[in-house]
Amino acid sequence: MKHKLIILLLLTTFSSANILFGCNNSTTKSSSTQNNSRESNNSRDKDSSSKANNITTKTDINTTKNDSIDKYTLTSKTYTSNNITITYPQISNLSDTSKSDSINKLLENVALNLLKSYTQDEINSLTMEVNYKVTLQNEQYLSIVYSGLSNIEDAAYPTSLFYTVNIDLATGSIIPLSSFANINNINSKLKNPSSIKVLADTNELSDAQKAFLTNLNDSDLLSLLKDSDFKLSDGTIKPPTTGTYSYMTSEGIVVSLQVVHALCDHAEFLIK
């Protein structure tokens, strides 16, 4: 199916250079995670002679949901190893400590999961920085977006990274799109231009990403949606094979589809 998608893209007329200029890989970074990244980089410079992994922690969000729900705190934790920095959230102060521990393990494993896609030789020459943004917090769900850049030595260009995770706070489990939305309804709305908003930095990029979506047939799009998001299978966290992710916001559900590098590696569509 990947070959089919690439062929469809080639049929879309656009200026690749101008579209690439519109890519903004820092749009999902919050000021707190940027601060964490700077602190992490300073720490990494001091310890560059060591290959040991380091974890740093910084409180960045204090949340009180309502009187019937636990007060809890989100903190930022940073994984560093050589030129790799990945910052992710952790939850604390829940009355159910076992649930808190379980959620934190899931959040950590999801954040670091992308490292499994590289060989050890690639990791040795890899430069990566990933930060996160909380896009929705309420008494039921916690939705997190991770974004950043990675570059392997001698690669033609850096790769834009994007992935998400949705947590059901009642059960303490990872939930894919199919667990909190009707996949068939999402599929229909994505094919209706009036029902979506393309979250792109320029009008040109928005038009090109919308053309990509329009050229997908219903069955291919439905397959992407069914595959979306991390899932827990036999105790192992597995990423989507197609690079399709979803997250929640106060405005609605956002679906991210993997696209070619000329279109900024991923395209986000807000379903109104």
Short mmCIF file of C-alpha atoms in Angstrom, two decimals:
data_model
loop_
_atom_site.label_atom_id
_atom_site.label_comp_id
_atom_site.label_asym_id
_atom_site.label_seq_id
_atom_site.Cartn_x
_atom_site.Cartn_y
_atom_site.Cartn_z
CA MET A 1 0.00 0.00 0.00
CA LYS A 2 2.92 2.36 0.61
CA HIS A 3 3.80 2.25 -3.09
CA LYS A 4 0.24 3.17 -3.97
CA LEU A 5 0.30 6.17 -1.65
CA ILE A 6 3.56 7.42 -3.13
CA ILE A 7 2.18 7.12 -6.65
CA LEU A 8 -0.88 9.12 -5.62
CA LEU A 9 1.34 11.82 -4.21
CA LEU A 10 3.26 12.11 -7.44
CA LEU A 11 0.01 12.92 -9.20
CA THR A 12 -0.49 15.94 -6.94
CA THR A 13 1.00 19.14 -8.35
CA PHE A 14 2.92 21.30 -5.88
CA SER A 15 6.26 22.96 -5.33
CA SER A 16 8.26 20.65 -3.03
CA ALA A 17 10.74 23.30 -2.04
CA ASN A 18 8.04 25.75 -0.93
CA ILE A 19 6.11 23.08 0.93
CA LEU A 20 9.17 21.88 2.79
CA PHE A 21 9.83 25.46 3.80
CA GLY A 22 6.46 25.41 5.56
CA CYS A 23 7.28 22.47 7.82
CA ASN A 24 7.50 23.45 11.47
CA ASN A 25 8.73 20.68 13.73
CA SER A 26 8.43 22.65 16.95
CA THR A 27 4.71 23.35 16.90
CA THR A 28 3.90 20.84 19.61
CA LYS A 29 6.66 21.82 22.00
CA SER A 30 5.50 23.53 25.17
CA SER A 31 7.74 26.05 26.91
CA SER A 32 8.24 23.66 29.78
CA THR A 33 9.49 20.84 27.58
CA GLN A 34 11.81 23.23 25.78
CA ASN A 35 13.30 24.19 29.13
CA ASN A 36 13.72 20.54 29.99
CA SER A 37 15.48 19.97 26.68
CA ARG A 38 17.96 22.77 27.35
CA GLU A 39 18.69 21.43 30.83
CA SER A 40 19.10 17.94 29.43
CA ASN A 41 21.51 19.16 26.75
CA ASN A 42 23.65 20.93 29.35
CA SER A 43 23.76 17.77 31.43
CA ARG A 44 24.64 15.66 28.38
CA ASP A 45 27.53 17.98 27.48
CA LYS A 46 29.00 17.57 30.94
CA ASP A 47 28.78 13.79 30.77
CA SER A 48 29.59 13.27 27.08
CA SER A 49 32.41 10.88 27.91
CA SER A 50 29.95 8.45 29.49
CA LYS A 51 27.59 6.18 27.55
CA ALA A 52 25.33 5.68 30.54
CA ASN A 53 21.70 6.71 30.20
CA ASN A 54 20.49 9.58 32.41
CA ILE A 55 17.02 10.49 33.61
CA THR A 56 16.17 14.01 34.81
CA THR A 57 12.85 15.13 36.26
CA LYS A 58 11.12 18.52 36.36
CA THR A 59 7.59 19.40 37.45
CA ASP A 60 5.71 21.26 34.71
CA ILE A 61 1.97 20.77 35.15
CA ASN A 62 -0.20 20.85 38.27
CA THR A 63 -3.75 19.69 37.74
CA THR A 64 -6.92 19.56 39.79
CA LYS A 65 -9.71 18.06 37.74
CA ASN A 66 -12.76 18.30 40.06
CA ASP A 67 -13.80 17.52 43.62
CA SER A 68 -14.71 13.92 42.82
CA ILE A 69 -11.40 13.13 41.10
CA ASP A 70 -7.94 12.77 42.57
CA LYS A 71 -5.65 15.76 42.52
CA TYR A 72 -2.54 14.76 40.66
CA THR A 73 0.67 16.15 39.23
CA LEU A 74 2.34 15.64 35.87
CA THR A 75 6.12 15.88 35.75
CA SER A 76 8.55 15.81 32.85
CA LYS A 77 11.14 13.07 32.74
CA THR A 78 14.04 13.15 30.27
CA TYR A 79 15.89 10.17 28.85
CA THR A 80 19.36 10.99 27.51
CA SER A 81 21.95 8.80 25.86
CA ASN A 82 24.78 10.27 23.79
CA ASN A 83 22.99 12.57 21.30
CA ILE A 84 19.50 11.24 22.05
CA THR A 85 17.06 13.21 24.22
CA ILE A 86 13.45 12.14 24.76
CA THR A 87 11.22 13.99 27.24
CA TYR A 88 7.95 12.43 28.41
CA PRO A 89 5.38 12.92 31.19
CA GLN A 90 4.90 11.00 34.42
CA ILE A 91 1.91 11.12 36.76
CA SER A 92 2.06 11.29 40.55
CA ASN A 93 -0.11 11.88 43.64
CA LEU A 94 -2.89 9.54 42.57
CA SER A 95 -4.47 7.78 45.54
CA ASP A 96 -4.17 4.50 43.62
CA THR A 97 -0.39 4.12 43.53
CA SER A 98 -0.48 0.86 41.60
CA LYS A 99 -2.46 2.55 38.81
CA SER A 100 -0.05 5.47 38.87
CA ASP A 101 2.92 3.11 38.53
CA SER A 102 1.24 1.27 35.66
CA ILE A 103 0.43 4.47 33.77
CA ASN A 104 3.97 5.77 34.23
CA LYS A 105 5.45 2.57 32.87
CA LEU A 106 3.21 2.81 29.82
CA LEU A 107 4.12 6.46 29.25
CA GLU A 108 7.83 5.67 29.47
CA ASN A 109 7.64 2.61 27.22
CA VAL A 110 5.64 4.49 24.58
CA ALA A 111 8.02 7.47 24.61
CA LEU A 112 11.09 5.29 24.13
CA ASN A 113 9.51 2.73 21.80
CA LEU A 114 10.75 4.41 18.61
CA LEU A 115 14.36 3.55 19.57
CA LYS A 116 13.52 -0.09 18.80
CA SER A 117 13.21 0.80 15.11
CA TYR A 118 16.95 1.57 14.87
CA THR A 119 19.88 -0.85 14.74
CA GLN A 120 22.67 -0.40 17.25
CA ASP A 121 24.94 0.99 14.54
CA GLU A 122 22.28 3.56 13.65
CA ILE A 123 21.80 4.51 17.30
CA ASN A 124 25.55 5.09 17.63
CA SER A 125 25.36 7.77 14.91
CA LEU A 126 21.89 9.04 15.77
CA THR A 127 20.99 12.56 16.85
CA MET A 128 17.44 12.82 18.20
CA GLU A 129 15.39 15.27 20.21
CA VAL A 130 11.77 14.53 21.15
CA ASN A 131 9.46 16.62 23.34
CA TYR A 132 5.83 16.25 24.29
CA LYS A 133 2.65 18.27 24.69
CA VAL A 134 -0.47 17.40 26.69
CA THR A 135 -3.37 18.03 24.30
CA LEU A 136 -6.22 16.92 26.57
CA GLN A 137 -6.62 16.29 30.28
CA ASN A 138 -9.94 15.55 31.93
CA GLU A 139 -11.39 13.11 34.42
CA GLN A 140 -11.45 10.34 31.82
CA TYR A 141 -8.60 10.80 29.33
CA LEU A 142 -4.99 11.93 29.09
CA SER A 143 -3.82 12.56 25.52
CA ILE A 144 -0.13 13.16 24.70
CA VAL A 145 1.60 14.22 21.47
CA TYR A 146 5.32 13.58 20.94
CA SER A 147 7.24 15.41 18.23
CA GLY A 148 10.83 16.08 17.25
CA LEU A 149 13.62 15.40 14.81
CA SER A 150 16.05 12.57 14.22
CA ASN A 151 19.08 12.42 12.00
CA ILE A 152 21.48 9.57 11.26
CA GLU A 153 25.00 10.53 10.24
CA ASP A 154 25.35 10.83 6.43
CA ALA A 155 21.57 10.68 5.94
CA ALA A 156 20.19 12.83 3.11
CA TYR A 157 17.97 14.81 5.49
CA PRO A 158 16.62 14.71 9.04
CA THR A 159 13.32 12.94 9.72
CA SER A 160 10.39 14.60 11.43
CA LEU A 161 9.12 12.44 14.30
CA PHE A 162 5.51 12.33 15.42
CA TYR A 163 3.60 9.88 17.60
CA THR A 164 0.89 9.97 20.26
CA VAL A 165 -0.61 8.06 23.15
CA ASN A 166 -4.05 8.16 24.73
CA ILE A 167 -4.58 6.94 28.30
CA ASP A 168 -7.87 5.96 29.92
CA LEU A 169 -7.38 7.22 33.48
CA ALA A 170 -10.22 5.08 34.83
CA THR A 171 -8.55 1.84 33.75
CA GLY A 172 -4.95 3.05 33.51
CA SER A 173 -4.64 1.57 30.03
CA ILE A 174 -3.59 2.65 26.53
CA ILE A 175 -6.53 3.16 24.20
CA PRO A 176 -6.39 3.33 20.38
CA LEU A 177 -8.74 5.41 18.24
CA SER A 178 -11.17 2.51 17.91
CA SER A 179 -11.71 2.51 21.69
CA PHE A 180 -12.99 6.08 21.96
CA ALA A 181 -14.44 6.80 18.52
CA ASN A 182 -16.49 5.14 15.80
CA ILE A 183 -13.98 4.27 13.09
CA ASN A 184 -16.56 4.27 10.30
CA ASN A 185 -17.80 7.73 11.29
CA ILE A 186 -14.22 9.04 11.44
CA ASN A 187 -13.56 7.58 8.00
CA SER A 188 -16.63 9.31 6.54
CA LYS A 189 -15.77 12.67 8.09
CA LEU A 190 -12.18 12.56 6.85
CA LYS A 191 -13.51 12.22 3.30
CA ASN A 192 -15.75 15.27 3.75
CA PRO A 193 -13.71 18.51 3.32
CA SER A 194 -16.22 20.51 5.38
CA SER A 195 -15.75 18.19 8.36
CA ILE A 196 -11.98 18.55 8.74
CA LYS A 197 -9.33 21.16 9.34
CA VAL A 198 -5.77 20.51 8.16
CA LEU A 199 -3.30 21.46 10.91
CA ALA A 200 -0.55 22.76 8.66
CA ASP A 201 1.69 25.83 8.90
CA THR A 202 1.03 27.18 5.40
CA ASN A 203 -1.91 27.22 3.01
CA GLU A 204 0.21 25.50 0.37
CA LEU A 205 1.11 22.65 2.68
CA SER A 206 -2.50 22.39 3.84
CA ASP A 207 -3.72 22.08 0.24
CA ALA A 208 -1.14 19.40 -0.59
CA GLN A 209 -1.93 17.36 2.53
CA LYS A 210 -5.65 17.65 1.84
CA ALA A 211 -5.03 16.41 -1.71
CA PHE A 212 -3.18 13.42 -0.26
CA LEU A 213 -6.19 12.63 1.92
CA THR A 214 -8.64 13.07 -0.96
CA ASN A 215 -6.69 10.63 -3.13
CA LEU A 216 -6.97 7.84 -0.55
CA ASN A 217 -9.82 5.48 -1.27
CA ASP A 218 -12.25 4.62 1.51
CA SER A 219 -10.97 1.10 2.12
CA ASP A 220 -7.33 2.16 2.37
CA LEU A 221 -8.20 4.98 4.77
CA LEU A 222 -10.32 2.65 6.88
CA SER A 223 -7.40 0.21 7.13
CA LEU A 224 -5.13 3.03 8.31
CA LEU A 225 -7.63 4.06 10.98
CA LYS A 226 -8.05 0.50 12.26
CA ASP A 227 -4.29 0.18 12.59
CA SER A 228 -3.84 3.54 14.36
CA ASP A 229 -2.09 4.09 17.68
CA PHE A 230 -0.06 2.07 20.12
CA LYS A 231 -1.68 -1.10 21.40
CA LEU A 232 -0.83 -3.43 24.27
CA SER A 233 -0.61 -7.05 23.10
CA ASP A 234 0.49 -9.87 25.41
CA GLY A 235 2.16 -7.35 27.68
CA THR A 236 4.09 -5.74 24.83
CA ILE A 237 3.50 -2.23 23.47
CA LYS A 238 3.26 -2.30 19.69
CA PRO A 239 3.26 0.78 17.43
CA PRO A 240 0.96 1.05 14.40
CA THR A 241 2.52 -0.55 11.34
CA THR A 242 1.31 2.30 9.10
CA GLY A 243 2.44 5.22 11.25
CA THR A 244 -1.15 6.37 11.84
CA TYR A 245 -1.87 8.08 15.17
CA SER A 246 -4.70 9.94 16.87
CA TYR A 247 -5.06 12.31 19.78
CA MET A 248 -7.77 14.27 21.55
CA THR A 249 -8.15 18.01 22.01
CA SER A 250 -10.87 20.28 23.40
CA GLU A 251 -11.88 20.93 19.77
CA GLY A 252 -12.17 17.28 18.78
CA ILE A 253 -10.21 14.27 17.57
CA VAL A 254 -7.08 14.69 15.44
CA VAL A 255 -5.85 11.94 13.11
CA SER A 256 -2.23 11.93 11.92
CA LEU A 257 -1.33 10.08 8.73
CA GLN A 258 2.19 9.23 7.60
CA VAL A 259 3.16 11.01 4.38
CA VAL A 260 6.31 11.46 2.30
CA HIS A 261 9.08 13.79 3.43
CA ALA A 262 8.09 16.49 0.92
CA LEU A 263 4.82 16.82 2.86
CA CYS A 264 6.60 17.04 6.24
CA ASP A 265 6.50 13.28 7.07
CA HIS A 266 3.05 13.41 8.70
CA ALA A 267 -0.26 15.23 8.17
CA GLU A 268 -2.71 16.11 10.95
CA PHE A 269 -6.45 16.40 10.37
CA LEU A 270 -8.79 17.82 13.02
CA ILE A 271 -12.25 16.33 12.80
CA LYS A 272 -14.77 19.06 13.55
#
